[in-house]
mmCIF file of C-alpha atoms in Angstrom:
data_model
loop_
_atom_site.group_PDB
_atom_site.id
_atom_site.type_symbol
_atom_site.label_atom_id
_atom_site.label_comp_id
_atom_site.label_asym_id
_atom_site.label_seq_id
_atom_site.Cartn_x
_atom_site.Cartn_y
_atom_site.Cartn_z
ATOM 1 C CA MET A 1 55.405 -38.826 -66.867
ATOM 2 C CA GLY A 2 53.887 -40.282 -69.987
ATOM 3 C CA GLY A 3 50.736 -39.260 -71.776
ATOM 4 C CA TYR A 4 47.110 -39.873 -70.966
ATOM 5 C CA ASP A 5 47.160 -43.686 -71.129
ATOM 6 C CA PRO A 6 47.268 -46.501 -68.605
ATOM 7 C CA LYS A 7 50.725 -48.060 -68.269
ATOM 8 C CA SER A 8 51.827 -51.285 -66.626
ATOM 9 C CA PRO A 9 55.140 -50.660 -64.786
ATOM 10 C CA SER A 10 56.454 -54.094 -65.769
ATOM 11 C CA ALA A 11 55.673 -53.529 -69.454
ATOM 12 C CA LEU A 12 57.038 -49.993 -69.342
ATOM 13 C CA PHE A 13 60.383 -50.965 -67.830
ATOM 14 C CA LYS A 14 60.673 -53.979 -70.114
ATOM 15 C CA ARG A 15 60.232 -51.666 -73.091
ATOM 16 C CA LEU A 16 62.666 -49.151 -71.596
ATOM 17 C CA GLU A 17 65.314 -51.856 -71.222
ATOM 18 C CA ARG A 18 64.814 -52.997 -74.826
ATOM 19 C CA GLU A 19 65.008 -49.486 -76.262
ATOM 20 C CA HIS A 20 68.010 -48.528 -74.119
ATOM 21 C CA ARG A 21 69.859 -51.666 -75.159
ATOM 22 C CA ARG A 22 69.370 -50.755 -78.820
ATOM 23 C CA SER A 23 70.646 -47.209 -78.361
ATOM 24 C CA ALA A 24 73.501 -48.214 -76.074
ATOM 25 C CA ALA A 25 74.925 -50.449 -78.801
ATOM 26 C CA LEU A 26 75.182 -47.396 -81.064
ATOM 27 C CA TRP A 27 77.462 -45.671 -78.567
ATOM 28 C CA ASP A 28 79.580 -48.721 -77.630
ATOM 29 C CA ALA A 29 77.896 -48.661 -74.228
ATOM 30 C CA GLU A 30 75.959 -51.019 -71.975
ATOM 31 C CA SER A 31 72.746 -50.491 -70.025
ATOM 32 C CA THR A 32 71.161 -52.591 -67.280
ATOM 33 C CA VAL A 33 67.693 -51.830 -65.936
ATOM 34 C CA GLY A 34 67.057 -53.173 -62.454
ATOM 35 C CA THR A 35 63.822 -54.551 -61.044
ATOM 36 C CA ALA A 36 61.150 -51.895 -60.673
ATOM 37 C CA VAL A 37 59.850 -51.145 -57.183
ATOM 38 C CA VAL A 38 56.184 -50.115 -57.325
ATOM 39 C CA ASP A 39 54.648 -47.722 -54.821
ATOM 40 C CA PRO A 40 52.025 -49.502 -52.652
ATOM 41 C CA GLY A 41 49.438 -47.051 -53.947
ATOM 42 C CA GLY A 42 50.344 -47.893 -57.556
ATOM 43 C CA GLU A 43 51.105 -44.266 -58.433
ATOM 44 C CA TRP A 44 54.808 -44.528 -59.295
ATOM 45 C CA ALA A 45 57.504 -47.114 -59.934
ATOM 46 C CA THR A 46 61.293 -46.751 -59.716
ATOM 47 C CA ALA A 47 64.159 -48.791 -61.124
ATOM 48 C CA LEU A 48 67.918 -48.314 -60.956
ATOM 49 C CA ILE A 49 69.600 -48.092 -64.368
ATOM 50 C CA GLU A 50 73.349 -48.656 -64.587
ATOM 51 C CA ALA A 51 75.101 -47.594 -67.771
ATOM 52 C CA LYS A 52 78.712 -47.466 -68.838
ATOM 53 C CA GLY A 53 80.673 -46.639 -71.946
ATOM 54 C CA PRO A 54 84.243 -45.776 -72.931
ATOM 55 C CA GLY A 55 85.570 -43.740 -70.011
ATOM 56 C CA TRP A 56 82.281 -43.165 -68.188
ATOM 57 C CA SER A 57 79.667 -44.813 -66.013
ATOM 58 C CA THR A 58 76.415 -43.571 -64.472
ATOM 59 C CA GLN A 59 73.625 -44.647 -62.161
ATOM 60 C CA THR A 60 70.117 -43.337 -62.775
ATOM 61 C CA ARG A 61 67.081 -43.648 -60.533
ATOM 62 C CA PHE A 62 64.342 -43.708 -63.147
ATOM 63 C CA THR A 63 60.846 -43.115 -61.784
ATOM 64 C CA THR A 64 57.699 -43.259 -63.867
ATOM 65 C CA LEU A 65 54.682 -41.386 -62.528
ATOM 66 C CA LEU A 66 51.527 -43.329 -63.305
ATOM 67 C CA LEU A 67 48.173 -41.802 -64.244
ATOM 68 C CA ASP A 68 46.333 -45.130 -64.286
ATOM 69 C CA PRO A 69 43.801 -44.351 -61.516
ATOM 70 C CA ILE A 70 42.663 -41.207 -63.337
ATOM 71 C CA VAL A 71 42.674 -42.603 -66.872
ATOM 72 C CA LEU A 72 40.964 -45.896 -66.049
ATOM 73 C CA ALA A 73 38.271 -44.091 -64.070
ATOM 74 C CA ASP A 74 37.552 -41.904 -67.101
ATOM 75 C CA PHE A 75 37.468 -44.930 -69.421
ATOM 76 C CA ALA A 76 34.949 -46.643 -67.127
ATOM 77 C CA LYS A 77 32.297 -43.937 -67.457
ATOM 78 C CA PRO A 78 29.213 -44.713 -69.600
ATOM 79 C CA LEU A 79 29.719 -43.939 -73.275
ATOM 80 C CA PRO A 80 26.939 -41.278 -73.459
ATOM 81 C CA VAL A 81 28.619 -39.450 -70.552
ATOM 82 C CA ARG A 82 32.005 -39.599 -72.281
ATOM 83 C CA ILE A 83 30.535 -38.238 -75.520
ATOM 84 C CA GLY A 84 28.703 -35.467 -73.667
ATOM 85 C CA LYS A 85 31.837 -34.406 -71.792
ATOM 86 C CA TYR A 86 33.836 -34.344 -75.020
ATOM 87 C CA LEU A 87 31.262 -32.214 -76.838
ATOM 88 C CA ARG A 88 31.293 -29.777 -73.927
ATOM 89 C CA ALA A 89 35.102 -29.605 -74.108
ATOM 90 C CA LEU A 90 34.915 -29.106 -77.883
ATOM 91 C CA ALA A 91 32.430 -26.252 -77.482
ATOM 92 C CA ASP A 92 34.612 -24.685 -74.792
ATOM 93 C CA LEU A 93 37.721 -24.726 -76.992
ATOM 94 C CA VAL A 94 35.850 -23.344 -79.991
ATOM 95 C CA LEU A 95 33.884 -20.627 -78.188
ATOM 96 C CA SER A 96 36.932 -19.482 -76.207
ATOM 97 C CA GLY A 97 38.902 -19.094 -79.443
ATOM 98 C CA THR A 98 41.477 -21.645 -78.298
ATOM 99 C CA ALA A 99 40.742 -23.973 -81.215
ATOM 100 C CA PHE A 100 41.502 -21.194 -83.705
ATOM 101 C CA ARG A 101 44.755 -20.363 -81.927
ATOM 102 C CA ILE A 102 45.685 -24.059 -82.050
ATOM 103 C CA PHE A 103 45.095 -24.150 -85.809
ATOM 104 C CA ARG A 104 47.055 -20.941 -86.252
ATOM 105 C CA HIS A 105 50.183 -22.285 -84.565
ATOM 106 C CA ALA A 106 49.892 -26.022 -85.376
ATOM 107 C CA TRP A 107 47.252 -26.850 -87.971
ATOM 108 C CA ARG A 108 48.114 -30.566 -88.008
ATOM 109 C CA PHE A 109 47.591 -30.740 -84.265
ATOM 110 C CA GLY A 110 44.290 -28.963 -84.874
ATOM 111 C CA CYS A 111 43.231 -31.793 -87.193
ATOM 112 C CA TYR A 112 44.190 -34.264 -84.475
ATOM 113 C CA PHE A 113 42.018 -32.245 -82.077
ATOM 114 C CA LEU A 114 39.022 -32.565 -84.439
ATOM 115 C CA PHE A 115 39.480 -36.285 -85.128
ATOM 116 C CA PRO A 116 37.016 -37.518 -82.431
ATOM 117 C CA PHE A 117 34.416 -35.013 -83.637
ATOM 118 C CA ALA A 118 34.834 -36.209 -87.232
ATOM 119 C CA CYS A 119 34.292 -39.778 -86.028
ATOM 120 C CA LEU A 120 31.095 -38.794 -84.193
ATOM 121 C CA VAL A 121 29.799 -37.053 -87.320
ATOM 122 C CA LEU A 122 30.535 -40.183 -89.360
ATOM 123 C CA TYR A 123 28.662 -42.406 -86.888
ATOM 124 C CA ALA A 124 25.732 -39.980 -86.928
ATOM 125 C CA LEU A 125 25.576 -39.896 -90.741
ATOM 126 C CA ILE A 126 25.628 -43.687 -91.016
ATOM 127 C CA GLY A 127 22.965 -43.971 -88.312
ATOM 128 C CA ALA A 128 20.805 -41.294 -89.942
ATOM 129 C CA LEU A 129 21.030 -42.989 -93.327
ATOM 130 C CA ALA A 130 20.079 -46.383 -91.900
ATOM 131 C CA GLY A 131 17.284 -44.832 -89.830
ATOM 132 C CA THR A 132 15.856 -42.979 -92.827
ATOM 133 C CA LEU A 133 15.769 -46.149 -94.908
ATOM 134 C CA ALA A 134 14.168 -48.094 -92.038
ATOM 135 C CA ALA A 135 11.536 -45.380 -91.538
ATOM 136 C CA ARG A 136 10.438 -45.688 -95.157
ATOM 137 C CA TRP A 137 9.727 -49.408 -94.717
ATOM 138 C CA THR A 138 8.369 -49.240 -91.160
ATOM 139 C CA ASN A 139 7.689 -46.007 -89.268
ATOM 140 C CA ALA A 140 9.550 -42.955 -87.949
ATOM 141 C CA LEU A 141 9.863 -44.269 -84.389
ATOM 142 C CA ILE A 142 11.586 -47.469 -85.491
ATOM 143 C CA GLY A 143 13.809 -45.484 -87.834
ATOM 144 C CA LEU A 144 14.867 -43.151 -85.019
ATOM 145 C CA ALA A 145 15.528 -46.060 -82.648
ATOM 146 C CA LEU A 146 17.660 -47.790 -85.286
ATOM 147 C CA ALA A 147 19.624 -44.581 -85.972
ATOM 148 C CA VAL A 148 20.410 -44.140 -82.280
ATOM 149 C CA LEU A 149 21.322 -47.810 -81.893
ATOM 150 C CA ILE A 150 23.686 -47.699 -84.869
ATOM 151 C CA PHE A 151 25.289 -44.446 -83.672
ATOM 152 C CA PHE A 152 26.143 -45.829 -80.238
ATOM 153 C CA GLY A 153 27.066 -49.224 -81.664
ATOM 154 C CA LEU A 154 29.600 -47.624 -84.013
ATOM 155 C CA ALA A 155 30.824 -45.305 -81.266
ATOM 156 C CA ARG A 156 31.497 -48.292 -79.027
ATOM 157 C CA TRP A 157 32.986 -50.593 -81.690
ATOM 158 C CA LEU A 158 34.899 -48.231 -83.993
ATOM 159 C CA GLY A 159 35.644 -45.847 -81.147
ATOM 160 C CA GLN A 160 37.614 -48.634 -79.473
ATOM 161 C CA ARG A 161 39.321 -49.860 -82.647
ATOM 162 C CA TRP A 162 40.236 -46.309 -83.569
ATOM 163 C CA PRO A 163 41.555 -44.045 -80.776
ATOM 164 C CA ALA A 164 38.446 -41.827 -80.927
ATOM 165 C CA ASN A 165 37.018 -42.683 -77.490
ATOM 166 C CA HIS A 166 40.436 -42.420 -75.896
ATOM 167 C CA LEU A 167 40.944 -38.978 -77.435
ATOM 168 C CA MET A 168 37.487 -37.847 -76.353
ATOM 169 C CA ASP A 169 38.431 -38.604 -72.759
ATOM 170 C CA LEU A 170 41.801 -36.933 -73.226
ATOM 171 C CA TRP A 171 40.263 -33.652 -74.375
ATOM 172 C CA SER A 172 37.625 -33.785 -71.646
ATOM 173 C CA PHE A 173 40.330 -34.320 -69.031
ATOM 174 C CA SER A 174 42.519 -31.546 -70.467
ATOM 175 C CA ARG A 175 39.664 -29.058 -70.452
ATOM 176 C CA ASP A 176 38.631 -29.892 -66.893
ATOM 177 C CA PHE A 177 42.218 -29.861 -65.619
ATOM 178 C CA MET A 178 43.102 -26.472 -67.080
ATOM 179 C CA ARG A 179 39.926 -25.063 -65.486
ATOM 180 C CA GLY A 180 40.777 -26.582 -62.099
ATOM 181 C CA ARG A 181 37.890 -29.068 -62.170
ATOM 182 C CA ARG A 182 39.790 -32.305 -61.614
ATOM 183 C CA PRO A 183 40.307 -32.629 -57.842
ATOM 184 C CA ASP A 184 41.472 -36.226 -58.338
ATOM 185 C CA ALA A 185 44.298 -35.079 -60.613
ATOM 186 C CA GLU A 186 45.153 -32.186 -58.290
ATOM 187 C CA ALA A 187 45.439 -34.575 -55.345
ATOM 188 C CA GLN A 188 47.573 -37.036 -57.295
ATOM 189 C CA LEU A 189 49.925 -34.300 -58.505
ATOM 190 C CA ASP A 190 50.301 -33.135 -54.908
ATOM 191 C CA ARG A 191 51.319 -36.674 -53.914
ATOM 192 C CA PHE A 192 53.810 -36.753 -56.813
ATOM 193 C CA THR A 193 55.186 -33.416 -55.604
ATOM 194 C CA ALA A 194 55.701 -34.689 -52.064
ATOM 195 C CA HIS A 195 57.404 -37.836 -53.349
ATOM 196 C CA ILE A 196 59.807 -35.935 -55.620
ATOM 197 C CA THR A 197 60.812 -33.245 -53.123
ATOM 198 C CA GLU A 198 61.250 -35.707 -50.262
ATOM 199 C CA THR A 199 63.317 -38.058 -52.441
ATOM 200 C CA LEU A 200 65.674 -35.263 -53.489
ATOM 201 C CA ARG A 201 66.230 -34.193 -49.903
ATOM 202 C CA ALA A 202 67.005 -37.783 -48.880
ATOM 203 C CA LYS A 203 69.019 -38.874 -51.924
ATOM 204 C CA PRO A 204 71.164 -36.132 -53.488
ATOM 205 C CA CYS A 205 72.181 -36.533 -57.116
ATOM 206 C CA ASP A 206 74.115 -34.722 -59.862
ATOM 207 C CA GLU A 207 71.225 -34.083 -62.217
ATOM 208 C CA VAL A 208 67.449 -33.982 -61.904
ATOM 209 C CA LEU A 209 65.307 -34.388 -65.021
ATOM 210 C CA LEU A 210 61.555 -33.883 -64.948
ATOM 211 C CA VAL A 211 60.398 -35.416 -68.222
ATOM 212 C CA GLY A 212 56.909 -35.132 -69.661
ATOM 213 C CA HIS A 213 55.715 -36.728 -72.885
ATOM 214 C CA SER A 214 52.574 -35.619 -74.766
ATOM 215 C CA THR A 215 49.855 -34.611 -72.256
ATOM 216 C CA GLY A 216 52.365 -35.651 -69.594
ATOM 217 C CA ALA A 217 54.338 -32.539 -70.620
ATOM 218 C CA LEU A 218 51.432 -30.318 -69.529
ATOM 219 C CA LEU A 219 51.170 -32.171 -66.229
ATOM 220 C CA MET A 220 54.928 -32.202 -65.648
ATOM 221 C CA LEU A 221 55.164 -28.430 -66.124
ATOM 222 C CA ASP A 222 52.398 -28.049 -63.564
ATOM 223 C CA LEU A 223 54.178 -30.510 -61.281
ATOM 224 C CA ALA A 224 57.461 -28.593 -61.523
ATOM 225 C CA ALA A 225 55.680 -25.441 -60.371
ATOM 226 C CA ARG A 226 54.267 -27.377 -57.415
ATOM 227 C CA CYS A 227 57.746 -28.645 -56.519
ATOM 228 C CA LEU A 228 59.129 -25.105 -56.588
ATOM 229 C CA LYS A 229 56.276 -23.849 -54.440
ATOM 230 C CA ARG A 230 56.686 -26.670 -51.906
ATOM 231 C CA ASP A 231 60.486 -26.327 -51.832
ATOM 232 C CA PRO A 232 61.827 -22.878 -52.875
ATOM 233 C CA ASP A 233 65.323 -24.436 -53.150
ATOM 234 C CA PHE A 234 64.072 -27.202 -55.460
ATOM 235 C CA ALA A 235 65.990 -25.948 -58.518
ATOM 236 C CA ARG A 236 69.214 -25.905 -56.484
ATOM 237 C CA ARG A 237 68.952 -29.449 -55.112
ATOM 238 C CA ALA A 238 71.375 -30.669 -57.812
ATOM 239 C CA ARG A 239 74.007 -29.143 -60.061
ATOM 240 C CA HIS A 240 71.559 -29.447 -62.969
ATOM 241 C CA VAL A 241 67.768 -29.353 -62.567
ATOM 242 C CA SER A 242 65.919 -29.403 -65.863
ATOM 243 C CA LEU A 243 62.523 -29.853 -67.422
ATOM 244 C CA LEU A 244 62.275 -31.853 -70.632
ATOM 245 C CA THR A 245 59.058 -31.836 -72.661
ATOM 246 C CA LEU A 246 58.746 -34.307 -75.528
ATOM 247 C CA GLY A 247 56.017 -34.032 -78.169
ATOM 248 C CA SER A 248 54.376 -31.549 -75.833
ATOM 249 C CA THR A 249 50.714 -30.578 -76.073
ATOM 250 C CA ALA A 250 50.957 -28.107 -73.178
ATOM 251 C CA LEU A 251 49.932 -25.169 -75.370
ATOM 252 C CA LYS A 252 46.376 -26.492 -75.473
ATOM 253 C CA ALA A 253 46.280 -25.072 -71.939
ATOM 254 C CA GLY A 254 48.795 -22.291 -72.494
ATOM 255 C CA LEU A 255 46.638 -20.760 -75.250
ATOM 256 C CA HIS A 256 43.346 -21.027 -73.343
ATOM 257 C CA PRO A 257 42.021 -17.779 -71.804
ATOM 258 C CA ALA A 258 40.859 -19.657 -68.686
ATOM 259 C CA ALA A 259 44.334 -21.107 -67.970
ATOM 260 C CA GLY A 260 45.652 -18.018 -66.198
ATOM 261 C CA LYS A 261 46.832 -20.008 -63.172
ATOM 262 C CA PHE A 262 48.820 -22.345 -65.425
ATOM 263 C CA ARG A 263 50.543 -19.422 -67.175
ATOM 264 C CA ALA A 264 51.282 -17.793 -63.799
ATOM 265 C CA ASP A 265 52.901 -21.038 -62.660
ATOM 266 C CA MET A 266 54.968 -21.138 -65.849
ATOM 267 C CA GLN A 267 56.141 -17.584 -65.197
ATOM 268 C CA ARG A 268 57.275 -18.663 -61.723
ATOM 269 C CA LEU A 269 59.374 -21.387 -63.358
ATOM 270 C CA ALA A 270 60.747 -18.995 -65.984
ATOM 271 C CA ALA A 271 61.836 -16.534 -63.310
ATOM 272 C CA ASP A 272 64.000 -19.108 -61.509
ATOM 273 C CA PRO A 273 67.549 -18.708 -62.928
ATOM 274 C CA HIS A 274 68.562 -22.205 -61.813
ATOM 275 C CA LEU A 275 65.855 -24.111 -63.687
ATOM 276 C CA GLU A 276 66.218 -24.999 -67.355
ATOM 277 C CA TRP A 277 63.471 -26.120 -69.727
ATOM 278 C CA VAL A 278 64.242 -27.977 -72.954
ATOM 279 C CA GLU A 279 61.481 -28.758 -75.436
ATOM 280 C CA ILE A 280 61.944 -31.319 -78.190
ATOM 281 C CA GLN A 281 59.655 -30.922 -81.198
ATOM 282 C CA CYS A 282 59.358 -33.029 -84.355
ATOM 283 C CA MET A 283 58.000 -32.185 -87.796
ATOM 284 C CA THR A 284 56.978 -35.788 -88.549
ATOM 285 C CA ASP A 285 54.915 -35.949 -85.366
ATOM 286 C CA ILE A 286 51.488 -34.336 -85.783
ATOM 287 C CA ILE A 287 50.788 -34.532 -82.039
ATOM 288 C CA ASN A 288 52.931 -31.578 -81.001
ATOM 289 C CA PHE A 289 53.282 -27.854 -81.653
ATOM 290 C CA HIS A 290 56.140 -28.104 -84.141
ATOM 291 C CA ARG A 291 58.190 -24.920 -84.678
ATOM 292 C CA SER A 292 56.390 -23.044 -81.934
ATOM 293 C CA GLU A 293 57.888 -21.031 -79.080
ATOM 294 C CA PRO A 294 55.822 -22.012 -76.026
ATOM 295 C CA GLY A 295 57.357 -19.421 -73.730
ATOM 296 C CA ARG A 296 56.686 -16.538 -76.101
ATOM 297 C CA LEU A 297 53.157 -17.721 -76.912
ATOM 298 C CA MET A 298 52.350 -17.864 -73.186
ATOM 299 C CA GLY A 299 53.857 -14.418 -72.641
ATOM 300 C CA LEU A 300 56.590 -15.597 -70.268
ATOM 301 C CA THR A 301 59.452 -13.354 -69.186
ATOM 302 C CA PRO A 302 62.423 -15.611 -68.432
ATOM 303 C CA ALA A 303 65.389 -14.826 -66.205
ATOM 304 C CA ALA A 304 68.133 -12.843 -67.942
ATOM 305 C CA ASN A 305 70.074 -14.671 -70.671
ATOM 306 C CA LYS A 306 67.988 -17.825 -70.329
ATOM 307 C CA PRO A 307 65.879 -19.230 -73.181
ATOM 308 C CA PHE A 308 62.728 -20.706 -71.671
ATOM 309 C CA PRO A 309 62.360 -23.137 -73.197
ATOM 310 C CA LEU A 310 65.366 -24.031 -75.285
ATOM 311 C CA VAL A 311 63.577 -25.510 -78.331
ATOM 312 C CA ARG A 312 65.284 -28.153 -80.445
ATOM 313 C CA ASN A 313 63.691 -29.787 -83.476
ATOM 314 C CA ILE A 314 64.478 -33.395 -84.295
ATOM 315 C CA TYR A 315 64.226 -35.199 -87.621
ATOM 316 C CA LEU A 316 63.397 -38.889 -87.605
ATOM 317 C CA LYS A 317 65.183 -39.499 -90.904
ATOM 318 C CA GLU A 318 68.426 -38.493 -89.222
ATOM 319 C CA MET A 319 67.969 -40.533 -86.037
ATOM 320 C CA MET A 320 66.701 -43.736 -87.679
ATOM 321 C CA ASP A 321 67.950 -45.901 -90.510
ATOM 322 C CA ARG A 322 65.882 -45.979 -93.681
ATOM 323 C CA ASP A 323 64.061 -49.262 -93.031
ATOM 324 C CA ALA A 324 63.155 -48.350 -89.442
ATOM 325 C CA TYR A 325 61.834 -44.964 -90.549
ATOM 326 C CA LYS A 326 59.723 -46.494 -93.320
ATOM 327 C CA ARG A 327 58.154 -48.921 -90.831
ATOM 328 C CA ILE A 328 56.835 -46.221 -88.525
ATOM 329 C CA ARG A 329 56.358 -43.040 -90.557
ATOM 330 C CA ARG A 330 52.691 -43.714 -91.388
ATOM 331 C CA SER A 331 51.751 -44.636 -87.826
ATOM 332 C CA PHE A 332 50.968 -41.365 -86.070
ATOM 333 C CA PHE A 333 51.113 -42.809 -82.582
ATOM 334 C CA ARG A 334 54.298 -44.822 -83.184
ATOM 335 C CA VAL A 335 55.977 -41.669 -84.476
ATOM 336 C CA HIS A 336 54.749 -39.847 -81.369
ATOM 337 C CA TYR A 337 56.480 -42.450 -79.169
ATOM 338 C CA GLN A 338 59.833 -42.208 -80.929
ATOM 339 C CA TYR A 339 60.892 -39.529 -78.436
ATOM 340 C CA VAL A 340 61.071 -42.282 -75.800
ATOM 341 C CA SER A 341 62.323 -45.058 -78.081
ATOM 342 C CA GLY A 342 65.777 -46.177 -79.132
ATOM 343 C CA ASN A 343 67.509 -44.627 -82.118
ATOM 344 C CA THR A 344 69.100 -46.661 -84.871
ATOM 345 C CA ARG A 345 71.545 -43.893 -85.861
ATOM 346 C CA ARG A 346 73.746 -41.627 -83.749
ATOM 347 C CA TYR A 347 72.009 -38.320 -83.184
ATOM 348 C CA PHE A 348 72.193 -35.387 -80.768
ATOM 349 C CA TYR A 349 68.830 -36.400 -79.286
ATOM 350 C CA ASP A 350 68.971 -39.924 -77.909
ATOM 351 C CA TRP A 351 66.582 -41.163 -75.199
ATOM 352 C CA PHE A 352 69.209 -43.481 -73.712
ATOM 353 C CA LEU A 353 71.860 -40.776 -73.414
ATOM 354 C CA VAL A 354 69.359 -38.255 -72.061
ATOM 355 C CA CYS A 355 68.433 -40.664 -69.266
ATOM 356 C CA CYS A 356 71.788 -42.305 -68.616
ATOM 357 C CA GLY A 357 74.555 -40.476 -70.464
ATOM 358 C CA PRO A 358 77.378 -38.552 -68.735
ATOM 359 C CA VAL A 359 76.426 -35.103 -70.104
ATOM 360 C CA ALA A 360 73.747 -32.876 -68.559
ATOM 361 C CA LEU A 361 70.673 -32.294 -70.695
ATOM 362 C CA GLY A 362 71.202 -28.593 -71.385
ATOM 363 C CA ASN A 363 74.845 -29.099 -72.362
ATOM 364 C CA ARG A 364 73.910 -32.000 -74.638
ATOM 365 C CA MET A 365 71.246 -29.960 -76.394
ATOM 366 C CA ARG A 366 73.794 -27.224 -77.118
ATOM 367 C CA MET A 367 76.408 -29.559 -78.585
ATOM 368 C CA LYS A 368 76.866 -29.893 -82.309
ATOM 369 C CA GLN A 369 75.858 -33.126 -83.978
ATOM 370 C CA ALA A 370 79.390 -33.542 -85.370
ATOM 371 C CA ASP A 371 80.897 -33.344 -81.866
ATOM 372 C CA LEU A 372 78.589 -36.085 -80.624
ATOM 373 C CA VAL A 373 79.424 -38.416 -83.475
ATOM 374 C CA ARG A 374 83.171 -37.920 -82.985
ATOM 375 C CA ARG A 375 82.810 -38.728 -79.270
ATOM 376 C CA PRO A 376 81.000 -42.087 -79.039
ATOM 377 C CA GLU A 377 80.372 -41.524 -75.326
ATOM 378 C CA GLY A 378 78.675 -38.212 -76.167
ATOM 379 C CA GLN A 379 80.894 -36.414 -73.649
ATOM 380 C CA ALA A 380 81.378 -32.674 -73.894
ATOM 381 C CA PRO A 381 84.984 -31.453 -73.880
ATOM 382 C CA SER A 382 84.449 -29.533 -70.614
ATOM 383 C CA GLU A 383 82.776 -32.303 -68.669
ATOM 384 C CA HIS A 384 83.879 -35.483 -66.950
ATOM 385 C CA ALA A 385 81.907 -38.688 -66.584
ATOM 386 C CA ALA A 386 79.560 -38.911 -63.633
#
């Protein structure tokens, strides 16, 4: 599950094939992404990925869970409504103390949180200045009308060019979801849950990965709890059942006093000894809680001898060549998408090998970088190819 943006299945799988092909070449491997089959309701799409390298081959059923109906409905609301909902979410996060906890544990993410508000203040200042000047030459009523017109004009124009309007909707959605006020999202997650649990019963596999990127990490954690509730044996449906959160923003809910149900669900996951959670964080990416311990901050008590999550930090300079890194390092959103993009250097975290490699996620995350480089197929000494 990706973040809070609309995604075309055809474009997504085309990009996946391109990025996998780039990474596969690094490991002397090949990857073929089949034609995606889209659910009639347009809520998920699945493609078969076949990969092979020296001494191994795998088949992966890759399913993307689509949030388009929710996101596009939010985007379609009138701009004044979107601004009002964002300001209410902002007030909620500030008055509840959540904003201060966010800044305490990830100040750069806190700045990202305030970006839409800073944009609104800028629009208001420009509108007020223009309105004041107009009032001097005409009258106060005309000046006020011009100020309001300029404010909403800038909010519509610059808010689309910049990601401000998108982020306003994101924070409004996040606030409503953590408070249980998004019945549309609840219903869609229930349909995702039914699809996942029924698929696993019908089509056994060696490894199950529930992957969430950005806000999708928050939703995927919630979805995993739903799967476990619907099917108590969910975490034993395969030899390896793991959660993987990439550039996660789940702590925006985990740190909120009103998100008690979410934390209770996370504790249910932590208590299952068969379920593993791996979180990948990145210093270069401002849209994540870098160097945080989500489980500890949410007060989780994991099963004995099980880190929950196992946190690994990645460094883009080590997974990308110099020119590729220079091209993206100043683009916040491009950096944020590197978790699900192809590497240009061999590295322990590799999106292609996570999805299609012969080693289970948890084992891969515990391997040393030197071992991976010596074994082009990325195979652990104790494992055999799937």
